[in-house]
């Protein structure tokens, strides 16, 4: 009996030692956090260092009981594309609300419309601040960890993504801060709860960087006066500065040094001037010919490009490659197009700055269908059809499953 008690005691000692080692690991998890206080509102908490340590950057933003985890990863080798290959993916799972998906498969399906729109909201807040010549595959993954009944996660995701990019070694000219601004009883409310938002005349999301520079605005309103709208923007930008300064503090303490990357060499200025000289007058004629539609105008510009680049190649002993010449011509075309709009206050199709394209509508195009309609504005078309069926075609659930 004494031998058995000694064995149990030694086993208990081992369990205590193991527990202490696990507890010690959780305490020394290198978690760093900072709180952002808003005027009379719930504080925003941003933390890093606890999750996803293999990523280039990671941050968790929490407001109330709503938390979002954002990771940022970027390749070290450039892509041949002429634009930033940035992917922002926001996903919210039923488990974040303590639920199980109610679809037939009982699994998370593809991204919903709300998730796609939130991903675009985050993208528009981050993409403008990447360096101009940064052409590296970059992914921003946003996962909703928990959600309460008071706070939305879209603005939280922008702040968490901003912190993740700032703390990472990915070149980025941030950070940005984001808030939602409401207008309740003619009073500006920063980060309103869902109940307050239901009674608000304004739903405005503001992203701003340092020095009170606005990066992105998205919102909707119900007959809001201009002075109230400008007041809401001013209040929102002011609160964004608190987030920006807090992320800057985190970067000084916990941020990684930014990586260096190979930039594409700038083309010779003499080549840029030659391309513009050979193409400017011809492009101005095309852009001021209001008889062109989109297809014929694009075809005319394409012909000018082929002719100009061929003359450049024949006139130089060592001309640049085709990609460089095409990029120079594209930049010159955009500059000429923009200059013409400001000079004449007319667009390339003859419309003024405040004039919309005509819209055409046709209905009942196909007799066998219950309904059909075609809407067209410019070269954009939408064809809609309606089909009705009997009650016998309704979904019948399988009682076995």
Short mmCIF file of C-alpha atoms in Angstrom, two decimals:
data_model
loop_
_atom_site.label_atom_id
_atom_site.label_comp_id
_atom_site.label_asym_id
_atom_site.label_seq_id
_atom_site.Cartn_x
_atom_site.Cartn_y
_atom_site.Cartn_z
CA UNK A 1 0.00 0.00 0.00
CA UNK A 2 2.88 2.38 0.84
CA UNK A 3 4.59 1.56 -2.49
CA UNK A 4 1.34 2.34 -4.38
CA UNK A 5 0.98 5.71 -2.57
CA UNK A 6 4.61 6.64 -3.41
CA UNK A 7 3.96 5.77 -7.09
CA UNK A 8 0.81 7.90 -7.18
CA UNK A 9 2.64 10.80 -5.47
CA UNK A 10 5.51 10.71 -8.01
CA UNK A 11 3.01 10.58 -10.86
CA UNK A 12 1.20 13.60 -9.40
CA UNK A 13 4.53 15.43 -9.17
CA UNK A 14 5.18 14.77 -12.89
CA UNK A 15 1.72 16.09 -13.78
CA UNK A 16 2.33 19.27 -11.76
CA UNK A 17 5.68 19.83 -13.50
CA UNK A 18 4.06 19.28 -16.92
CA UNK A 19 1.24 21.67 -16.06
CA UNK A 20 3.73 24.31 -14.92
CA UNK A 21 5.67 23.99 -18.18
CA UNK A 22 2.48 24.39 -20.24
CA UNK A 23 1.36 27.32 -18.11
CA UNK A 24 4.77 28.91 -18.43
CA UNK A 25 4.60 28.58 -22.22
CA UNK A 26 1.26 30.34 -22.37
CA UNK A 27 2.56 33.16 -20.19
CA UNK A 28 5.70 33.63 -22.32
CA UNK A 29 3.79 33.63 -25.61
CA UNK A 30 5.21 37.05 -26.58
CA UNK A 31 1.77 38.57 -26.96
CA UNK A 32 1.84 42.33 -27.36
CA UNK A 33 -1.26 44.51 -27.37
CA UNK A 34 -2.35 48.11 -27.28
CA UNK A 35 -5.67 49.79 -26.51
CA UNK A 36 -7.15 52.65 -28.53
CA UNK A 37 -9.56 54.82 -26.58
CA UNK A 38 -12.38 56.60 -28.43
CA UNK A 39 -14.39 59.53 -27.15
CA UNK A 40 -17.03 57.98 -24.92
CA UNK A 41 -17.07 54.71 -26.84
CA UNK A 42 -15.81 51.15 -26.39
CA UNK A 43 -12.03 50.88 -26.78
CA UNK A 44 -10.34 49.04 -29.63
CA UNK A 45 -7.72 46.44 -28.71
CA UNK A 46 -5.03 45.42 -31.22
CA UNK A 47 -2.68 42.55 -30.37
CA UNK A 48 0.02 40.55 -32.11
CA UNK A 49 2.55 37.80 -31.40
CA UNK A 50 0.15 35.10 -30.22
CA UNK A 51 -1.13 33.54 -33.44
CA UNK A 52 0.30 32.64 -36.86
CA UNK A 53 3.96 33.27 -36.15
CA UNK A 54 5.13 31.87 -39.50
CA UNK A 55 3.36 34.64 -41.41
CA UNK A 56 5.01 37.89 -42.45
CA UNK A 57 2.58 39.79 -40.24
CA UNK A 58 -0.38 38.99 -38.01
CA UNK A 59 -2.74 41.01 -35.83
CA UNK A 60 -5.97 40.55 -33.90
CA UNK A 61 -8.41 43.44 -33.49
CA UNK A 62 -11.11 43.31 -30.84
CA UNK A 63 -14.03 45.64 -30.17
CA UNK A 64 -16.36 44.48 -27.45
CA UNK A 65 -16.59 40.70 -27.92
CA UNK A 66 -16.05 40.85 -31.70
CA UNK A 67 -12.56 39.71 -32.75
CA UNK A 68 -10.90 39.39 -36.17
CA UNK A 69 -7.62 37.64 -36.98
CA UNK A 70 -5.72 38.98 -40.02
CA UNK A 71 -2.55 37.50 -41.52
CA UNK A 72 -0.37 39.05 -44.24
CA UNK A 73 2.00 37.10 -46.47
CA UNK A 74 3.95 38.25 -49.53
CA UNK A 75 6.29 36.38 -51.86
CA UNK A 76 9.91 37.41 -52.21
CA UNK A 77 10.04 36.93 -56.00
CA UNK A 78 8.25 39.39 -58.30
CA UNK A 79 5.60 38.42 -60.82
CA UNK A 80 5.62 39.42 -64.50
CA UNK A 81 2.31 41.26 -64.08
CA UNK A 82 2.08 45.03 -64.49
CA UNK A 83 -0.07 45.54 -61.38
CA UNK A 84 -0.03 44.57 -57.72
CA UNK A 85 -1.36 40.98 -57.39
CA UNK A 86 -3.06 41.59 -54.04
CA UNK A 87 -5.71 39.18 -52.72
CA UNK A 88 -7.89 40.12 -49.75
CA UNK A 89 -10.13 37.33 -48.45
CA UNK A 90 -12.55 37.98 -45.61
CA UNK A 91 -14.41 34.96 -44.21
CA UNK A 92 -16.95 34.76 -41.41
CA UNK A 93 -17.89 31.33 -40.13
CA UNK A 94 -20.98 30.32 -38.25
CA UNK A 95 -18.82 29.07 -35.39
CA UNK A 96 -17.83 32.69 -34.64
CA UNK A 97 -21.41 33.25 -33.46
CA UNK A 98 -21.65 29.88 -31.70
CA UNK A 99 -23.72 28.38 -34.53
CA UNK A 100 -23.53 25.43 -36.91
CA UNK A 101 -24.22 25.99 -40.66
CA UNK A 102 -27.85 25.14 -41.44
CA UNK A 103 -27.31 24.10 -45.06
CA UNK A 104 -27.73 20.49 -46.20
CA UNK A 105 -23.98 19.72 -46.03
CA UNK A 106 -23.62 21.28 -42.56
CA UNK A 107 -20.36 22.84 -43.78
CA UNK A 108 -19.17 26.33 -44.66
CA UNK A 109 -19.85 26.99 -48.34
CA UNK A 110 -18.36 29.59 -50.71
CA UNK A 111 -18.04 33.28 -49.86
CA UNK A 112 -21.32 35.12 -49.40
CA UNK A 113 -22.14 38.49 -50.93
CA UNK A 114 -21.42 40.21 -47.62
CA UNK A 115 -17.99 38.58 -47.41
CA UNK A 116 -17.12 39.64 -50.96
CA UNK A 117 -18.18 43.24 -50.31
CA UNK A 118 -16.21 43.34 -47.05
CA UNK A 119 -13.13 42.00 -48.86
CA UNK A 120 -13.43 44.82 -51.39
CA UNK A 121 -13.83 47.36 -48.59
CA UNK A 122 -10.56 46.19 -47.02
CA UNK A 123 -8.81 46.08 -50.40
CA UNK A 124 -9.68 49.69 -51.23
CA UNK A 125 -8.26 50.81 -47.88
CA UNK A 126 -4.92 49.01 -48.33
CA UNK A 127 -4.06 48.87 -52.05
CA UNK A 128 -3.35 52.63 -52.62
CA UNK A 129 -0.55 52.61 -50.03
CA UNK A 130 1.59 49.89 -51.59
CA UNK A 131 4.70 51.14 -53.41
CA UNK A 132 4.13 51.90 -57.07
CA UNK A 133 6.55 49.26 -58.39
CA UNK A 134 5.73 46.51 -55.87
CA UNK A 135 4.64 43.57 -58.07
CA UNK A 136 4.82 40.68 -55.59
CA UNK A 137 2.00 38.23 -54.84
CA UNK A 138 0.46 39.36 -51.55
CA UNK A 139 -2.37 37.78 -49.55
CA UNK A 140 -4.38 39.31 -46.72
CA UNK A 141 -6.51 36.66 -44.97
CA UNK A 142 -9.18 37.88 -42.54
CA UNK A 143 -10.90 35.36 -40.28
CA UNK A 144 -13.71 36.25 -37.92
CA UNK A 145 -12.90 34.62 -34.57
CA UNK A 146 -15.91 35.78 -32.55
CA UNK A 147 -18.83 38.13 -33.06
CA UNK A 148 -21.26 39.69 -30.62
CA UNK A 149 -24.63 41.29 -31.16
CA UNK A 150 -23.34 44.88 -30.97
CA UNK A 151 -20.29 45.42 -33.21
CA UNK A 152 -19.68 44.65 -36.89
CA UNK A 153 -16.39 43.14 -38.04
CA UNK A 154 -15.75 44.96 -41.34
CA UNK A 155 -14.10 48.05 -39.83
CA UNK A 156 -12.23 45.85 -37.36
CA UNK A 157 -10.79 43.90 -40.29
CA UNK A 158 -9.40 47.06 -41.88
CA UNK A 159 -7.62 48.01 -38.65
CA UNK A 160 -6.29 44.50 -38.10
CA UNK A 161 -5.05 44.29 -41.71
CA UNK A 162 -3.38 47.68 -41.31
CA UNK A 163 -1.61 46.52 -38.16
CA UNK A 164 -0.56 43.21 -39.74
CA UNK A 165 1.00 44.95 -42.76
CA UNK A 166 2.68 47.61 -40.62
CA UNK A 167 4.23 45.06 -38.25
CA UNK A 168 5.35 42.82 -41.14
CA UNK A 169 8.42 43.22 -43.35
CA UNK A 170 6.20 43.82 -46.41
CA UNK A 171 6.86 47.26 -47.98
CA UNK A 172 3.79 49.39 -47.31
CA UNK A 173 3.26 53.10 -46.75
CA UNK A 174 0.72 52.74 -43.96
CA UNK A 175 -0.72 52.41 -41.46
CA UNK A 176 -4.34 53.39 -41.88
CA UNK A 177 -7.08 53.64 -39.31
CA UNK A 178 -10.77 53.01 -39.97
CA UNK A 179 -13.96 53.87 -38.13
CA UNK A 180 -17.68 53.76 -38.85
CA UNK A 181 -19.53 57.02 -38.30
CA UNK A 182 -23.26 57.35 -37.68
CA UNK A 183 -25.59 60.31 -37.20
CA UNK A 184 -28.15 59.82 -34.44
CA UNK A 185 -30.38 62.78 -33.50
CA UNK A 186 -27.96 65.10 -35.35
CA UNK A 187 -25.11 63.87 -33.16
CA UNK A 188 -22.05 62.22 -34.66
CA UNK A 189 -21.51 58.71 -33.26
CA UNK A 190 -18.20 56.90 -33.80
CA UNK A 191 -18.37 53.12 -34.15
CA UNK A 192 -22.12 52.92 -33.43
CA UNK A 193 -23.60 49.67 -32.22
CA UNK A 194 -26.04 47.79 -34.41
CA UNK A 195 -28.98 49.20 -32.48
CA UNK A 196 -27.66 52.74 -32.85
CA UNK A 197 -27.00 52.15 -36.54
CA UNK A 198 -30.62 51.12 -37.07
CA UNK A 199 -31.67 54.62 -35.90
CA UNK A 200 -28.90 56.47 -37.74
CA UNK A 201 -29.34 58.63 -40.84
CA UNK A 202 -25.76 57.98 -41.90
CA UNK A 203 -23.66 54.87 -42.35
CA UNK A 204 -20.15 56.01 -43.30
CA UNK A 205 -16.89 54.03 -43.21
CA UNK A 206 -13.75 56.18 -43.23
CA UNK A 207 -10.17 55.01 -43.77
CA UNK A 208 -7.44 57.57 -43.17
CA UNK A 209 -3.69 57.57 -42.82
CA UNK A 210 -1.34 59.94 -40.99
CA UNK A 211 -1.61 63.71 -41.37
CA UNK A 212 -5.40 63.30 -41.67
CA UNK A 213 -5.23 62.10 -45.27
CA UNK A 214 -8.40 60.24 -46.32
CA UNK A 215 -7.76 56.99 -48.20
CA UNK A 216 -11.29 55.62 -48.65
CA UNK A 217 -14.90 56.59 -48.03
CA UNK A 218 -17.92 54.33 -48.36
CA UNK A 219 -21.36 55.00 -47.02
CA UNK A 220 -25.05 55.61 -47.42
CA UNK A 221 -27.29 58.32 -46.02
CA UNK A 222 -30.90 59.40 -45.69
CA UNK A 223 -31.22 63.10 -46.54
CA UNK A 224 -28.18 64.31 -44.60
CA UNK A 225 -27.16 67.96 -44.88
CA UNK A 226 -23.77 68.70 -46.38
CA UNK A 227 -22.48 70.41 -43.24
CA UNK A 228 -23.47 67.37 -41.16
CA UNK A 229 -21.76 65.06 -43.64
CA UNK A 230 -18.55 67.08 -43.55
CA UNK A 231 -18.74 67.19 -39.75
CA UNK A 232 -19.00 63.39 -39.67
CA UNK A 233 -15.97 63.03 -41.96
CA UNK A 234 -13.94 65.41 -39.81
CA UNK A 235 -14.86 63.56 -36.61
CA UNK A 236 -14.11 60.19 -38.18
CA UNK A 237 -10.70 61.24 -39.51
CA UNK A 238 -9.82 62.60 -36.05
CA UNK A 239 -10.59 59.24 -34.44
CA UNK A 240 -8.66 57.43 -37.19
CA UNK A 241 -5.53 59.32 -36.16
CA UNK A 242 -5.67 57.66 -32.74
CA UNK A 243 -5.58 54.23 -34.39
CA UNK A 244 -2.76 55.26 -36.73
CA UNK A 245 -0.61 56.57 -33.87
CA UNK A 246 -1.24 53.43 -31.81
CA UNK A 247 -0.16 51.18 -34.69
CA UNK A 248 2.95 53.34 -35.15
CA UNK A 249 3.79 52.73 -31.48
CA UNK A 250 3.40 48.99 -31.97
CA UNK A 251 5.65 49.12 -35.03
CA UNK A 252 8.41 50.86 -33.08
CA UNK A 253 8.29 48.19 -30.36
CA UNK A 254 7.42 44.97 -32.22
CA UNK A 255 7.60 45.64 -35.96
CA UNK A 256 9.98 43.90 -38.36
CA UNK A 257 12.38 45.91 -40.55
CA UNK A 258 10.96 46.32 -44.05
CA UNK A 259 12.45 44.08 -46.70
CA UNK A 260 14.32 45.44 -49.71
CA UNK A 261 13.16 44.41 -53.15
CA UNK A 262 14.36 44.81 -56.70
CA UNK A 263 12.49 47.57 -58.49
CA UNK A 264 11.97 47.73 -62.22
CA UNK A 265 14.32 50.28 -63.74
CA UNK A 266 12.76 53.53 -64.89
CA UNK A 267 12.78 53.96 -68.69
CA UNK A 268 15.03 56.54 -70.30
CA UNK A 269 13.32 59.93 -70.32
CA UNK A 270 14.29 60.50 -73.95
CA UNK A 271 12.30 57.40 -74.95
CA UNK A 272 9.28 58.61 -72.95
CA UNK A 273 9.41 61.99 -74.71
CA UNK A 274 9.78 60.31 -78.12
CA UNK A 275 6.72 58.12 -77.55
CA UNK A 276 4.65 61.12 -76.46
CA UNK A 277 5.82 63.26 -79.37
CA UNK A 278 4.92 60.60 -81.93
CA UNK A 279 1.53 59.76 -80.42
CA UNK A 280 0.10 62.89 -78.78
CA UNK A 281 -1.54 64.59 -81.77
CA UNK A 282 -2.98 61.34 -83.10
CA UNK A 283 -4.36 60.34 -79.70
CA UNK A 284 -5.92 63.76 -79.21
CA UNK A 285 -7.72 63.39 -82.54
CA UNK A 286 -9.09 59.99 -81.53
CA UNK A 287 -10.20 61.12 -78.06
CA UNK A 288 -11.91 64.22 -79.49
CA UNK A 289 -13.78 62.29 -82.17
CA UNK A 290 -17.17 61.85 -80.49
CA UNK A 291 -18.40 59.52 -83.23
CA UNK A 292 -16.27 56.70 -81.84
CA UNK A 293 -17.79 54.10 -79.56
CA UNK A 294 -15.72 52.12 -77.08
CA UNK A 295 -14.76 49.35 -79.52
CA UNK A 296 -13.76 51.61 -82.41
CA UNK A 297 -11.87 53.97 -80.08
CA UNK A 298 -9.90 51.11 -78.54
CA UNK A 299 -9.10 49.78 -82.02
CA UNK A 300 -7.84 53.20 -83.14
CA UNK A 301 -5.62 53.54 -80.04
CA UNK A 302 -4.28 50.02 -80.62
CA UNK A 303 -3.32 50.90 -84.20
CA UNK A 304 -1.53 54.04 -83.04
CA UNK A 305 0.37 52.02 -80.43
CA UNK A 306 1.55 49.45 -82.99
CA UNK A 307 2.70 52.17 -85.40
CA UNK A 308 4.49 54.28 -82.76
CA UNK A 309 6.30 51.36 -81.13
CA UNK A 310 7.42 50.07 -84.51
CA UNK A 311 8.94 53.47 -85.35
CA UNK A 312 10.72 53.56 -81.98
CA UNK A 313 12.23 50.09 -82.53
CA UNK A 314 13.41 50.93 -86.04
CA UNK A 315 14.90 54.26 -84.99
CA UNK A 316 17.04 52.93 -82.12
CA UNK A 317 20.07 50.68 -82.13
CA UNK A 318 19.19 49.06 -78.79
CA UNK A 319 15.46 49.63 -78.17
CA UNK A 320 13.82 48.56 -74.89
CA UNK A 321 11.77 45.37 -74.74
CA UNK A 322 8.14 45.24 -75.84
CA UNK A 323 6.78 45.27 -72.27
CA UNK A 324 8.65 48.48 -71.39
CA UNK A 325 7.55 50.26 -74.56
CA UNK A 326 3.93 49.22 -74.02
CA UNK A 327 4.05 50.52 -70.44
CA UNK A 328 5.46 53.86 -71.62
CA UNK A 329 2.74 54.19 -74.27
CA UNK A 330 0.03 53.29 -71.75
CA UNK A 331 1.21 55.92 -69.28
CA UNK A 332 1.40 58.54 -72.02
CA UNK A 333 -2.11 57.65 -73.22
CA UNK A 334 -3.57 58.04 -69.72
CA UNK A 335 -1.89 61.42 -69.25
CA UNK A 336 -3.21 62.74 -72.58
CA UNK A 337 -6.70 61.39 -71.87
CA UNK A 338 -6.72 63.09 -68.46
CA UNK A 339 -5.38 66.39 -69.82
CA UNK A 340 -8.10 66.56 -72.44
CA UNK A 341 -10.86 66.14 -69.87
CA UNK A 342 -9.56 69.06 -67.78
CA UNK A 343 -8.94 71.23 -70.83
CA UNK A 344 -12.38 70.81 -72.46
CA UNK A 345 -14.54 69.69 -69.52
CA UNK A 346 -15.80 66.95 -71.85
CA UNK A 347 -15.36 63.21 -71.83
CA UNK A 348 -14.15 61.26 -74.83
CA UNK A 349 -17.75 60.48 -75.91
CA UNK A 350 -18.84 64.14 -75.78
CA UNK A 351 -20.59 64.03 -72.41
CA UNK A 352 -20.07 66.75 -69.84
CA UNK A 353 -18.69 65.99 -66.38
CA UNK A 354 -22.17 65.69 -64.82
CA UNK A 355 -23.96 63.99 -67.73
CA UNK A 356 -24.95 60.31 -67.58
CA UNK A 357 -25.20 57.90 -70.48
CA UNK A 358 -28.65 57.18 -71.85
CA UNK A 359 -30.22 53.97 -70.61
CA UNK A 360 -32.42 51.76 -72.78
CA UNK A 361 -34.92 49.22 -71.48
CA UNK A 362 -36.71 46.43 -73.30
CA UNK A 363 -39.19 43.98 -71.79
CA UNK A 364 -40.94 40.78 -72.87
CA UNK A 365 -38.21 39.73 -75.28
CA UNK A 366 -38.95 35.98 -75.22
CA UNK A 367 -42.55 34.83 -75.23
CA UNK A 368 -42.07 31.35 -73.68
CA UNK A 369 -40.61 32.95 -70.51
CA UNK A 370 -42.76 34.39 -67.75
CA UNK A 371 -40.73 37.56 -67.89
CA UNK A 372 -37.63 38.96 -69.60
CA UNK A 373 -35.95 42.38 -69.74
CA UNK A 374 -32.81 43.92 -71.21
CA UNK A 375 -31.22 47.04 -69.71
CA UNK A 376 -28.32 48.72 -71.50
CA UNK A 377 -26.20 51.79 -70.72
CA UNK A 378 -23.26 52.37 -73.04
CA UNK A 379 -21.81 48.92 -73.74
CA UNK A 380 -22.93 47.47 -70.39
CA UNK A 381 -25.90 45.10 -70.65
CA UNK A 382 -28.01 43.21 -68.13
CA UNK A 383 -30.43 40.52 -69.29
CA UNK A 384 -32.87 39.28 -66.64
CA UNK A 385 -35.41 36.47 -66.91
CA UNK A 386 -38.15 35.27 -64.59
CA UNK A 387 -39.43 31.70 -64.33
CA UNK A 388 -42.38 30.48 -62.22
CA UNK A 389 -43.28 26.86 -61.56
CA UNK A 390 -45.95 24.86 -59.80
CA UNK A 391 -45.98 23.74 -56.16
CA UNK A 392 -45.02 20.26 -57.31
CA UNK A 393 -41.55 21.58 -58.14
CA UNK A 394 -40.87 22.75 -54.58
CA UNK A 395 -37.89 21.27 -52.73
CA UNK A 396 -38.78 18.06 -50.93
CA UNK A 397 -36.63 17.24 -47.91
CA UNK A 398 -35.31 13.74 -47.44
CA UNK A 399 -36.82 12.36 -44.17
CA UNK A 400 -34.01 9.80 -43.85
CA UNK A 401 -31.30 12.44 -43.69
#
